[in-house]
């Protein structure tokens, strides 16, 4: 239990550092900013109680707001994502449900399931984030383009992280 | 009462989300609507430290370009000096001359963090309060204006970039001195908008836009950009698209301008 907690704290610190020190300095184009830190919300265990999920999301978003100097924008987007997470998990649940002690990762539920899970949540997070940042629907399609490109990079990095970081043994099906 | 508790228990997930979301959105809206001097937090110092190490490394990649720019500017300054000396010695005033009041003081600083792909872009400079930087000083580079300092810590300062939708500066057409407001619409890091130029003013593609010097932040006549196209918007005013001369993707060294007479001017202007 303590071990598990320690693992998540470490993951949080690593994700914040990667986001602030590498991704924010990596100017791929003026349209694309990957926000890999949302992976933290995706990684939380299935059994996470709702209130805890929301508080973690609030804290994560707030820390990102501090570093990005955006005040509330990341907090609001991450909260929305955390709130939608249980619903999305129910929506895309495999036929025999989620196995206890398994984690929302590729190694437990497969590539197709994980793609659905991450694409839906990351896209909604990015859409809310970018439209809230622009604060107008004036340049609707420019912003939409931004959302698509950035989501693409974020999802790419998330999938990449699934294959590289955790190599411990699988618990779920298969 | 019991029903209320049951209701709260049943929908606590949504209610908690709603409360937290309202807090977050309120923070975001407040930031979007009002321009505020930036709150310099502990995180600023931490990220400034890391950014400095990153940029000291990445600076090597820009050495050739930076050298070229510095040498170009040197040549330009030498030419200016030459012209002043040759035409008439009287035009050149030393700093200690009692007839001459020095109005602006330039401090060179290095950009250690910069972005162009947000709505609210900021730069971080490696000079701060200890080196004489204060909030609300103009920042320029050899090619044009860059931004205005906002938060200042002991050794670092953060600059509201021109590429920030909250940034506004008074600008004028060089050829006829008509002034308007320059702002950025968040679209393209190479273009900004000049608005509030009256309809009757002749404005053409290729006109030079410079600072007006009204704000006591920038001296008069600092280059901003070239008019790319001008359109009449809502009746009586032009909105012109300006091609910026500053390349915000290649900023390495900038100058921070302190106006030595700003306090005096502000005092007079606020006196009523």
CSV table of C-alpha atoms in Angstrom, one decimal:
chain,number,residue,atom,x,y,z
A,1,UNK,CA,0.0,0.0,0.0
A,2,UNK,CA,2.7,2.4,1.1
A,3,UNK,CA,4.8,1.2,-1.8
A,4,UNK,CA,1.9,1.9,-4.2
A,5,UNK,CA,1.5,5.4,-2.8
A,6,UNK,CA,5.2,6.1,-3.2
A,7,UNK,CA,5.0,4.9,-6.8
A,8,UNK,CA,2.3,7.4,-7.6
A,9,UNK,CA,4.0,10.3,-5.9
A,10,UNK,CA,7.2,9.5,-7.9
A,11,UNK,CA,5.1,9.3,-11.1
A,12,UNK,CA,3.6,12.7,-10.3
A,13,UNK,CA,7.0,14.3,-9.7
A,14,UNK,CA,8.4,12.8,-12.9
A,15,UNK,CA,5.5,13.9,-15.0
A,16,UNK,CA,5.6,17.5,-13.7
A,17,UNK,CA,9.3,17.7,-14.3
A,18,UNK,CA,9.1,16.2,-17.8
A,19,UNK,CA,6.3,18.6,-18.6
A,20,UNK,CA,7.9,21.8,-17.3
A,21,UNK,CA,11.5,21.1,-18.2
A,22,UNK,CA,11.3,19.3,-21.5
A,23,UNK,CA,7.9,19.5,-23.2
A,24,UNK,CA,7.3,23.2,-22.4
A,25,UNK,CA,10.7,24.0,-24.0
A,26,UNK,CA,10.1,21.8,-27.0
A,27,UNK,CA,8.5,24.1,-29.5
A,28,UNK,CA,7.4,21.6,-32.1
A,29,UNK,CA,5.3,24.2,-33.9
A,30,UNK,CA,3.4,27.2,-32.8
A,31,UNK,CA,0.3,25.0,-32.7
A,32,UNK,CA,1.4,22.0,-30.8
A,33,UNK,CA,2.0,21.7,-27.1
A,34,UNK,CA,1.8,18.2,-25.7
A,35,UNK,CA,0.4,18.0,-22.1
A,36,UNK,CA,1.8,14.7,-20.9
A,37,UNK,CA,0.9,15.4,-17.3
A,38,UNK,CA,-2.7,14.3,-17.9
A,39,UNK,CA,-1.2,10.8,-17.9
A,40,UNK,CA,-1.3,11.0,-14.1
A,41,UNK,CA,-5.1,11.1,-14.1
A,42,UNK,CA,-5.2,8.2,-16.6
A,43,UNK,CA,-2.9,6.1,-14.5
A,44,UNK,CA,-4.8,6.3,-11.2
A,45,UNK,CA,-6.2,2.9,-10.1
A,46,UNK,CA,-9.8,1.9,-11.0
A,47,UNK,CA,-10.8,1.8,-7.3
A,48,UNK,CA,-9.9,5.5,-6.7
A,49,UNK,CA,-12.8,7.0,-4.9
A,50,UNK,CA,-14.5,9.9,-6.7
A,51,UNK,CA,-13.7,12.6,-4.1
A,52,UNK,CA,-10.1,11.6,-4.1
A,53,UNK,CA,-10.0,11.6,-8.0
A,54,UNK,CA,-11.3,15.2,-8.0
A,55,UNK,CA,-9.0,16.4,-5.3
A,56,UNK,CA,-6.0,14.9,-7.1
A,57,UNK,CA,-7.1,16.5,-10.4
A,58,UNK,CA,-7.5,19.8,-8.7
A,59,UNK,CA,-4.0,19.6,-7.2
A,60,UNK,CA,-2.4,18.4,-10.5
A,61,UNK,CA,-4.0,21.2,-12.5
A,62,UNK,CA,-3.1,23.8,-9.9
A,63,UNK,CA,0.5,22.7,-9.9
A,64,UNK,CA,0.6,23.0,-13.7
A,65,UNK,CA,-1.1,26.4,-13.5
A,66,UNK,CA,1.6,27.6,-11.2
A,67,UNK,CA,4.3,26.5,-13.6
A,68,UNK,CA,2.6,27.7,-16.8
A,69,UNK,CA,1.3,30.9,-15.3
A,70,UNK,CA,-2.2,30.3,-16.5
A,71,UNK,CA,-4.3,30.5,-13.3
A,72,UNK,CA,-7.2,28.1,-13.3
A,73,UNK,CA,-7.1,27.0,-16.9
A,74,UNK,CA,-5.3,23.7,-16.4
A,75,UNK,CA,-7.1,23.2,-13.1
A,76,UNK,CA,-10.5,23.5,-14.8
A,77,UNK,CA,-9.6,21.2,-17.7
A,78,UNK,CA,-8.0,18.5,-15.5
A,79,UNK,CA,-11.0,18.5,-13.2
A,80,UNK,CA,-13.4,18.1,-16.1
A,81,UNK,CA,-11.3,15.1,-17.3
A,82,UNK,CA,-11.3,13.5,-13.8
A,83,UNK,CA,-15.0,14.0,-13.5
A,84,UNK,CA,-15.6,12.3,-16.9
A,85,UNK,CA,-13.2,9.4,-16.2
A,86,UNK,CA,-15.6,7.1,-14.3
A,87,UNK,CA,-18.2,7.6,-17.0
A,88,UNK,CA,-15.8,6.9,-19.8
A,89,UNK,CA,-14.5,3.8,-18.0
A,90,UNK,CA,-18.1,2.5,-17.7
A,91,UNK,CA,-18.7,3.3,-21.3
A,92,UNK,CA,-15.8,1.3,-22.7
A,93,UNK,CA,-15.7,-1.4,-20.1
A,94,UNK,CA,-14.8,-4.9,-21.4
A,95,UNK,CA,-17.5,-7.5,-21.4
A,96,UNK,CA,-16.5,-9.2,-18.2
A,97,UNK,CA,-15.8,-5.8,-16.4
A,98,UNK,CA,-12.6,-4.7,-14.8
A,99,UNK,CA,-10.5,-7.3,-12.9
A,100,UNK,CA,-9.6,-6.3,-9.3
A,101,UNK,CA,-6.0,-5.3,-8.8
A,102,UNK,CA,-5.6,-4.5,-12.5
A,103,UNK,CA,-4.6,-1.0,-13.7
A,104,UNK,CA,-5.8,1.1,-16.6
A,105,UNK,CA,-2.8,0.3,-18.8
A,106,UNK,CA,-2.1,-1.4,-22.1
A,107,UNK,CA,-0.5,-4.4,-20.5
A,108,UNK,CA,-3.8,-5.2,-18.6
A,109,UNK,CA,-6.5,-4.3,-21.1
A,110,UNK,CA,-4.8,-4.2,-24.5
A,111,UNK,CA,-4.0,-1.5,-27.1
A,112,UNK,CA,-7.5,-1.0,-28.5
A,113,UNK,CA,-9.1,-0.4,-25.1
A,114,UNK,CA,-6.3,1.9,-24.1
A,115,UNK,CA,-6.6,4.0,-27.3
A,116,UNK,CA,-10.3,4.5,-26.7
A,117,UNK,CA,-9.7,5.4,-23.1
A,118,UNK,CA,-6.9,7.9,-23.7
A,119,UNK,CA,-8.1,9.4,-26.9
A,120,UNK,CA,-11.5,10.3,-25.5
A,121,UNK,CA,-10.2,11.8,-22.2
A,122,UNK,CA,-7.2,13.6,-23.7
A,123,UNK,CA,-9.2,15.1,-26.5
A,124,UNK,CA,-11.9,16.4,-24.1
A,125,UNK,CA,-9.2,17.8,-21.8
A,126,UNK,CA,-7.3,19.6,-24.6
A,127,UNK,CA,-10.5,20.9,-26.2
A,128,UNK,CA,-11.7,22.5,-22.9
A,129,UNK,CA,-8.2,23.7,-22.2
A,130,UNK,CA,-7.6,25.5,-25.5
A,131,UNK,CA,-11.0,27.0,-25.9
A,132,UNK,CA,-10.9,28.3,-22.3
A,133,UNK,CA,-7.4,29.7,-22.9
A,134,UNK,CA,-8.5,31.5,-26.1
A,135,UNK,CA,-11.7,32.6,-24.3
A,136,UNK,CA,-13.6,33.1,-27.5
A,137,UNK,CA,-15.1,31.0,-30.3
A,138,UNK,CA,-14.0,33.7,-32.7
A,139,UNK,CA,-11.2,31.6,-34.4
A,140,UNK,CA,-13.1,28.4,-33.9
A,141,UNK,CA,-11.2,26.3,-36.5
A,142,UNK,CA,-7.8,27.6,-35.7
A,143,UNK,CA,-8.3,26.5,-32.1
A,144,UNK,CA,-9.8,23.2,-33.2
A,145,UNK,CA,-6.7,22.6,-35.3
A,146,UNK,CA,-4.6,23.3,-32.2
A,147,UNK,CA,-6.6,20.9,-30.1
A,148,UNK,CA,-6.2,18.1,-32.7
A,149,UNK,CA,-2.4,18.6,-33.2
A,150,UNK,CA,-1.7,18.9,-29.5
A,151,UNK,CA,-3.9,15.9,-28.6
A,152,UNK,CA,-2.1,13.8,-31.2
A,153,UNK,CA,1.3,14.6,-29.7
A,154,UNK,CA,0.0,14.0,-26.1
A,155,UNK,CA,-1.5,10.6,-27.0
A,156,UNK,CA,1.6,9.7,-28.9
A,157,UNK,CA,3.7,10.3,-25.8
A,158,UNK,CA,1.3,8.5,-23.6
A,159,UNK,CA,1.3,5.4,-25.7
A,160,UNK,CA,5.1,5.6,-25.9
A,161,UNK,CA,5.3,5.8,-22.1
A,162,UNK,CA,3.1,2.7,-21.8
A,163,UNK,CA,5.7,0.7,-23.7
A,164,UNK,CA,8.8,2.1,-22.0
A,165,UNK,CA,8.3,2.9,-18.3
A,166,UNK,CA,6.4,0.0,-16.7
A,167,UNK,CA,7.6,-3.4,-17.5
A,168,UNK,CA,6.4,-5.2,-14.4
A,169,UNK,CA,4.3,-8.4,-14.7
A,170,UNK,CA,0.7,-8.1,-15.9
A,171,UNK,CA,-2.1,-8.8,-13.4
A,172,UNK,CA,-5.3,-8.7,-15.5
A,173,UNK,CA,-6.4,-10.8,-18.4
A,174,UNK,CA,-3.9,-12.5,-20.7
B,1,UNK,CA,-32.9,16.6,6.5
B,2,UNK,CA,-32.3,13.0,5.9
B,3,UNK,CA,-33.4,13.4,2.3
B,4,UNK,CA,-31.0,16.2,1.9
B,5,UNK,CA,-28.1,14.1,3.3
B,6,UNK,CA,-29.1,11.2,1.0
B,7,UNK,CA,-29.2,13.6,-1.9
B,8,UNK,CA,-25.8,15.0,-1.0
B,9,UNK,CA,-24.4,11.5,-0.6
B,10,UNK,CA,-25.9,10.3,-3.9
B,11,UNK,CA,-24.7,13.3,-6.0
B,12,UNK,CA,-21.6,14.2,-4.0
B,13,UNK,CA,-19.3,13.4,-6.9
B,14,UNK,CA,-21.1,15.8,-9.2
B,15,UNK,CA,-21.5,18.5,-6.5
B,16,UNK,CA,-17.8,18.3,-5.5
B,17,UNK,CA,-16.8,18.6,-9.2
B,18,UNK,CA,-19.1,21.5,-9.6
B,19,UNK,CA,-17.7,23.4,-6.6
B,20,UNK,CA,-14.1,22.8,-7.6
B,21,UNK,CA,-14.8,23.6,-11.3
B,22,UNK,CA,-16.4,26.9,-10.4
B,23,UNK,CA,-13.3,27.8,-8.3
B,24,UNK,CA,-11.0,27.0,-11.2
B,25,UNK,CA,-13.1,28.7,-13.9
B,26,UNK,CA,-13.4,31.8,-11.7
B,27,UNK,CA,-9.6,31.9,-11.4
B,28,UNK,CA,-9.2,31.5,-15.1
B,29,UNK,CA,-11.8,34.2,-16.0
B,30,UNK,CA,-10.4,36.7,-13.6
B,31,UNK,CA,-7.0,36.2,-15.3
B,32,UNK,CA,-8.5,36.5,-18.7
B,33,UNK,CA,-10.5,39.7,-18.1
B,34,UNK,CA,-8.1,41.8,-16.1
B,35,UNK,CA,-4.5,42.3,-16.8
B,36,UNK,CA,-2.6,42.0,-13.6
B,37,UNK,CA,1.0,42.3,-12.6
B,38,UNK,CA,2.1,38.8,-12.4
B,39,UNK,CA,2.4,37.1,-9.1
B,40,UNK,CA,6.0,35.8,-8.8
B,41,UNK,CA,5.8,32.6,-6.9
B,42,UNK,CA,8.3,30.1,-5.5
B,43,UNK,CA,7.8,28.1,-8.7
B,44,UNK,CA,9.1,31.0,-10.7
B,45,UNK,CA,12.5,30.7,-9.0
B,46,UNK,CA,12.6,27.0,-9.4
B,47,UNK,CA,11.7,27.0,-13.0
B,48,UNK,CA,14.0,30.0,-13.7
B,49,UNK,CA,16.9,28.0,-12.2
B,50,UNK,CA,16.3,25.0,-14.5
B,51,UNK,CA,15.6,27.2,-17.5
B,52,UNK,CA,18.9,28.9,-17.1
B,53,UNK,CA,20.8,25.7,-17.2
B,54,UNK,CA,18.8,24.5,-20.3
B,55,UNK,CA,19.3,27.8,-22.1
B,56,UNK,CA,23.0,28.0,-21.2
B,57,UNK,CA,23.3,24.7,-23.1
B,58,UNK,CA,21.0,25.6,-26.0
B,59,UNK,CA,22.7,29.0,-26.5
B,60,UNK,CA,25.6,27.2,-28.2
B,61,UNK,CA,23.3,26.3,-31.1
B,62,UNK,CA,22.5,30.0,-31.7
B,63,UNK,CA,26.1,31.3,-31.5
B,64,UNK,CA,26.6,31.9,-35.2
B,65,UNK,CA,23.3,33.8,-35.5
B,66,UNK,CA,23.9,35.8,-32.4
B,67,UNK,CA,27.4,36.8,-33.4
B,68,UNK,CA,26.2,37.9,-36.7
B,69,UNK,CA,23.5,40.0,-35.2
B,70,UNK,CA,25.9,41.6,-32.6
B,71,UNK,CA,28.4,42.4,-35.2
B,72,UNK,CA,25.7,44.0,-37.4
B,73,UNK,CA,24.5,46.1,-34.5
B,74,UNK,CA,28.1,47.1,-33.7
B,75,UNK,CA,28.5,48.3,-37.2
B,76,UNK,CA,25.3,50.2,-37.1
B,77,UNK,CA,26.2,51.9,-33.9
B,78,UNK,CA,29.7,52.8,-35.1
B,79,UNK,CA,28.2,54.3,-38.2
B,80,UNK,CA,25.8,56.4,-36.1
B,81,UNK,CA,28.7,57.5,-33.9
B,82,UNK,CA,30.7,58.4,-36.9
B,83,UNK,CA,27.9,60.5,-38.4
B,84,UNK,CA,27.4,62.4,-35.2
B,85,UNK,CA,31.0,63.2,-34.7
B,86,UNK,CA,31.6,64.2,-38.3
B,87,UNK,CA,28.7,66.5,-38.9
B,88,UNK,CA,29.0,68.6,-35.8
B,89,UNK,CA,30.7,68.0,-32.5
B,90,UNK,CA,28.0,69.9,-30.7
B,91,UNK,CA,25.5,67.2,-31.3
B,92,UNK,CA,27.3,64.7,-29.2
B,93,UNK,CA,26.7,65.0,-25.6
B,94,UNK,CA,28.6,63.0,-23.0
B,95,UNK,CA,26.8,61.5,-20.0
B,96,UNK,CA,28.3,64.1,-17.6
B,97,UNK,CA,27.3,67.1,-19.6
B,98,UNK,CA,25.1,69.3,-17.4
B,99,UNK,CA,23.2,70.6,-20.5
B,100,UNK,CA,22.1,67.1,-21.3
B,101,UNK,CA,19.6,65.0,-19.3
B,102,UNK,CA,20.0,61.3,-19.9
B,103,UNK,CA,16.5,59.9,-20.1
B,104,UNK,CA,16.8,56.2,-20.8
B,105,UNK,CA,19.2,53.7,-19.4
B,106,UNK,CA,19.7,50.3,-21.2
B,107,UNK,CA,20.6,47.0,-19.4
B,108,UNK,CA,21.5,44.0,-21.5
B,109,UNK,CA,19.9,40.7,-20.4
B,110,UNK,CA,19.8,37.2,-21.7
B,111,UNK,CA,16.5,35.4,-22.5
B,112,UNK,CA,16.5,32.1,-20.5
B,113,UNK,CA,12.9,31.1,-21.2
B,114,UNK,CA,10.6,32.0,-24.0
B,115,UNK,CA,7.4,30.7,-25.7
B,116,UNK,CA,5.4,31.7,-28.8
B,117,UNK,CA,2.7,29.1,-28.9
B,118,UNK,CA,0.4,30.2,-26.0
B,119,UNK,CA,-2.2,32.8,-25.7
B,120,UNK,CA,-0.3,34.5,-22.9
B,121,UNK,CA,3.4,34.2,-23.7
B,122,UNK,CA,6.0,35.2,-21.3
B,123,UNK,CA,9.8,35.5,-21.3
B,124,UNK,CA,12.2,35.0,-18.4
B,125,UNK,CA,15.4,37.1,-18.3
B,126,UNK,CA,18.5,36.4,-16.3
B,127,UNK,CA,18.6,39.9,-14.6
B,128,UNK,CA,16.4,41.0,-11.7
B,129,UNK,CA,16.0,43.5,-8.9
B,130,UNK,CA,19.7,43.2,-7.9
B,131,UNK,CA,20.7,44.4,-11.4
B,132,UNK,CA,18.3,47.3,-11.5
B,133,UNK,CA,15.3,45.7,-13.3
B,134,UNK,CA,11.9,46.9,-12.0
B,135,UNK,CA,8.3,46.0,-13.1
B,136,UNK,CA,6.9,47.8,-16.1
B,137,UNK,CA,10.1,48.5,-17.9
B,138,UNK,CA,10.3,48.2,-21.7
B,139,UNK,CA,12.2,45.3,-23.3
B,140,UNK,CA,13.6,45.6,-26.8
B,141,UNK,CA,16.0,43.8,-29.1
B,142,UNK,CA,18.0,45.1,-32.0
B,143,UNK,CA,15.2,44.2,-34.4
B,144,UNK,CA,12.3,45.8,-32.4
B,145,UNK,CA,10.2,45.7,-29.3
B,146,UNK,CA,9.8,42.5,-27.2
B,147,UNK,CA,7.6,43.2,-24.2
B,148,UNK,CA,7.3,44.7,-20.8
B,149,UNK,CA,8.7,43.4,-17.5
B,150,UNK,CA,6.1,42.2,-15.0
B,151,UNK,CA,7.3,40.1,-12.1
B,152,UNK,CA,10.9,40.7,-10.8
B,153,UNK,CA,12.7,38.6,-8.3
B,154,UNK,CA,16.2,39.1,-7.0
B,155,UNK,CA,18.1,37.7,-10.0
B,156,UNK,CA,15.3,37.0,-12.6
B,157,UNK,CA,12.5,38.9,-14.2
B,158,UNK,CA,9.5,37.8,-16.2
B,159,UNK,CA,8.5,39.7,-19.3
B,160,UNK,CA,4.9,39.9,-20.7
B,161,UNK,CA,5.8,39.2,-24.4
B,162,UNK,CA,4.2,41.3,-27.1
B,163,UNK,CA,2.8,37.9,-28.0
B,164,UNK,CA,0.4,38.0,-25.1
B,165,UNK,CA,-3.3,38.8,-25.6
B,166,UNK,CA,-3.1,41.0,-22.5
B,167,UNK,CA,-0.3,43.2,-24.0
B,168,UNK,CA,-1.1,46.6,-25.4
B,169,UNK,CA,1.2,49.3,-26.4
B,170,UNK,CA,0.8,52.7,-28.0
B,171,UNK,CA,2.2,52.7,-31.5
B,172,UNK,CA,2.3,55.2,-34.4
B,173,UNK,CA,2.9,55.4,-38.1
B,174,UNK,CA,6.4,56.7,-38.6
B,175,UNK,CA,5.5,58.8,-41.7
B,176,UNK,CA,2.8,61.0,-40.2
B,177,UNK,CA,2.7,60.4,-36.4
B,178,UNK,CA,-0.9,59.2,-36.2
B,179,UNK,CA,-1.0,56.8,-33.3
B,180,UNK,CA,-3.1,53.7,-32.4
B,181,UNK,CA,-3.0,50.7,-30.1
B,182,UNK,CA,-0.9,47.7,-30.9
B,183,UNK,CA,-2.1,44.3,-29.7
B,184,UNK,CA,-1.8,40.6,-30.5
B,185,UNK,CA,-4.7,38.4,-31.4
B,186,UNK,CA,-3.1,35.1,-30.5
B,187,UNK,CA,-3.0,33.9,-34.1
B,188,UNK,CA,0.5,34.2,-35.6
B,189,UNK,CA,3.7,34.9,-33.8
B,190,UNK,CA,5.0,37.0,-36.7
B,191,UNK,CA,2.0,39.4,-36.9
B,192,UNK,CA,0.2,41.8,-34.6
B,193,UNK,CA,-2.7,44.2,-35.0
B,194,UNK,CA,-2.6,48.0,-35.0
B,195,UNK,CA,-6.1,49.4,-34.3
B,196,UNK,CA,-7.8,52.8,-33.7
B,197,UNK,CA,-6.1,54.6,-36.6
B,198,UNK,CA,-8.7,57.1,-37.9
B,199,UNK,CA,-10.3,56.5,-41.2
B,200,UNK,CA,-9.0,59.6,-42.9
B,201,UNK,CA,-5.3,58.8,-42.3
B,202,UNK,CA,-3.5,57.5,-45.4
B,203,UNK,CA,-2.1,54.2,-44.6
B,204,UNK,CA,-0.5,51.8,-47.0
B,205,UNK,CA,1.2,48.5,-47.2
B,206,UNK,CA,4.9,48.9,-46.3
B,207,UNK,CA,4.5,51.8,-43.8
B,208,UNK,CA,6.7,51.6,-40.8
B,209,UNK,CA,5.2,51.3,-37.4
B,210,UNK,CA,7.2,52.5,-34.4
B,211,UNK,CA,6.5,53.1,-30.7
B,212,UNK,CA,4.9,56.4,-29.8
B,213,UNK,CA,6.7,57.0,-26.6
B,214,UNK,CA,3.5,58.0,-24.8
B,215,UNK,CA,3.5,55.3,-22.2
B,216,UNK,CA,6.8,56.3,-20.5
B,217,UNK,CA,7.8,52.6,-21.0
B,218,UNK,CA,9.3,52.7,-24.4
B,219,UNK,CA,11.3,55.6,-25.9
B,220,UNK,CA,9.8,57.1,-29.0
B,221,UNK,CA,10.6,55.6,-32.4
B,222,UNK,CA,11.5,52.0,-31.6
B,223,UNK,CA,10.8,49.8,-34.5
B,224,UNK,CA,7.7,47.5,-34.2
B,225,UNK,CA,7.0,46.3,-37.7
B,226,UNK,CA,5.7,47.0,-41.3
B,227,UNK,CA,2.1,47.4,-42.3
B,228,UNK,CA,1.1,44.3,-44.3
B,229,UNK,CA,-2.6,45.2,-44.9
B,230,UNK,CA,-5.0,47.8,-43.6
B,231,UNK,CA,-8.8,47.3,-43.4
B,232,UNK,CA,-11.5,49.6,-42.3
B,233,UNK,CA,-13.3,48.0,-39.4
B,234,UNK,CA,-16.6,49.1,-37.8
B,235,UNK,CA,-16.8,52.5,-39.6
B,236,UNK,CA,-14.3,55.0,-38.5
B,237,UNK,CA,-11.1,53.2,-37.7
B,238,UNK,CA,-8.5,51.1,-39.5
B,239,UNK,CA,-7.3,47.8,-38.2
B,240,UNK,CA,-3.9,47.1,-39.8
B,241,UNK,CA,-2.0,43.8,-39.8
B,242,UNK,CA,1.6,44.5,-38.8
B,243,UNK,CA,4.4,42.2,-39.8
B,244,UNK,CA,6.6,42.2,-36.7
B,245,UNK,CA,10.3,42.9,-37.2
B,246,UNK,CA,11.3,41.0,-34.0
B,247,UNK,CA,11.7,37.3,-34.5
B,248,UNK,CA,10.3,36.0,-31.3
B,249,UNK,CA,11.6,32.5,-32.0
B,250,UNK,CA,15.2,33.7,-32.0
B,251,UNK,CA,15.6,35.9,-29.0
B,252,UNK,CA,18.8,35.5,-27.1
B,253,UNK,CA,20.0,38.9,-25.9
B,254,UNK,CA,17.6,41.8,-25.2
B,255,UNK,CA,17.9,45.3,-23.7
B,256,UNK,CA,15.8,46.4,-20.8
B,257,UNK,CA,15.0,50.1,-20.8
B,258,UNK,CA,14.6,52.1,-17.6
B,259,UNK,CA,13.1,55.5,-18.0
B,260,UNK,CA,14.9,57.7,-15.5
B,261,UNK,CA,12.2,60.3,-15.7
B,262,UNK,CA,9.2,58.0,-15.5
B,263,UNK,CA,8.4,58.8,-11.9
B,264,UNK,CA,8.3,62.5,-12.6
B,265,UNK,CA,6.1,62.0,-15.7
B,266,UNK,CA,3.7,59.7,-13.9
B,267,UNK,CA,3.4,62.1,-11.0
B,268,UNK,CA,2.5,64.9,-13.3
B,269,UNK,CA,0.0,62.9,-15.3
B,270,UNK,CA,-1.8,61.6,-12.2
B,271,UNK,CA,-2.0,65.0,-10.7
B,272,UNK,CA,-5.5,66.4,-11.0
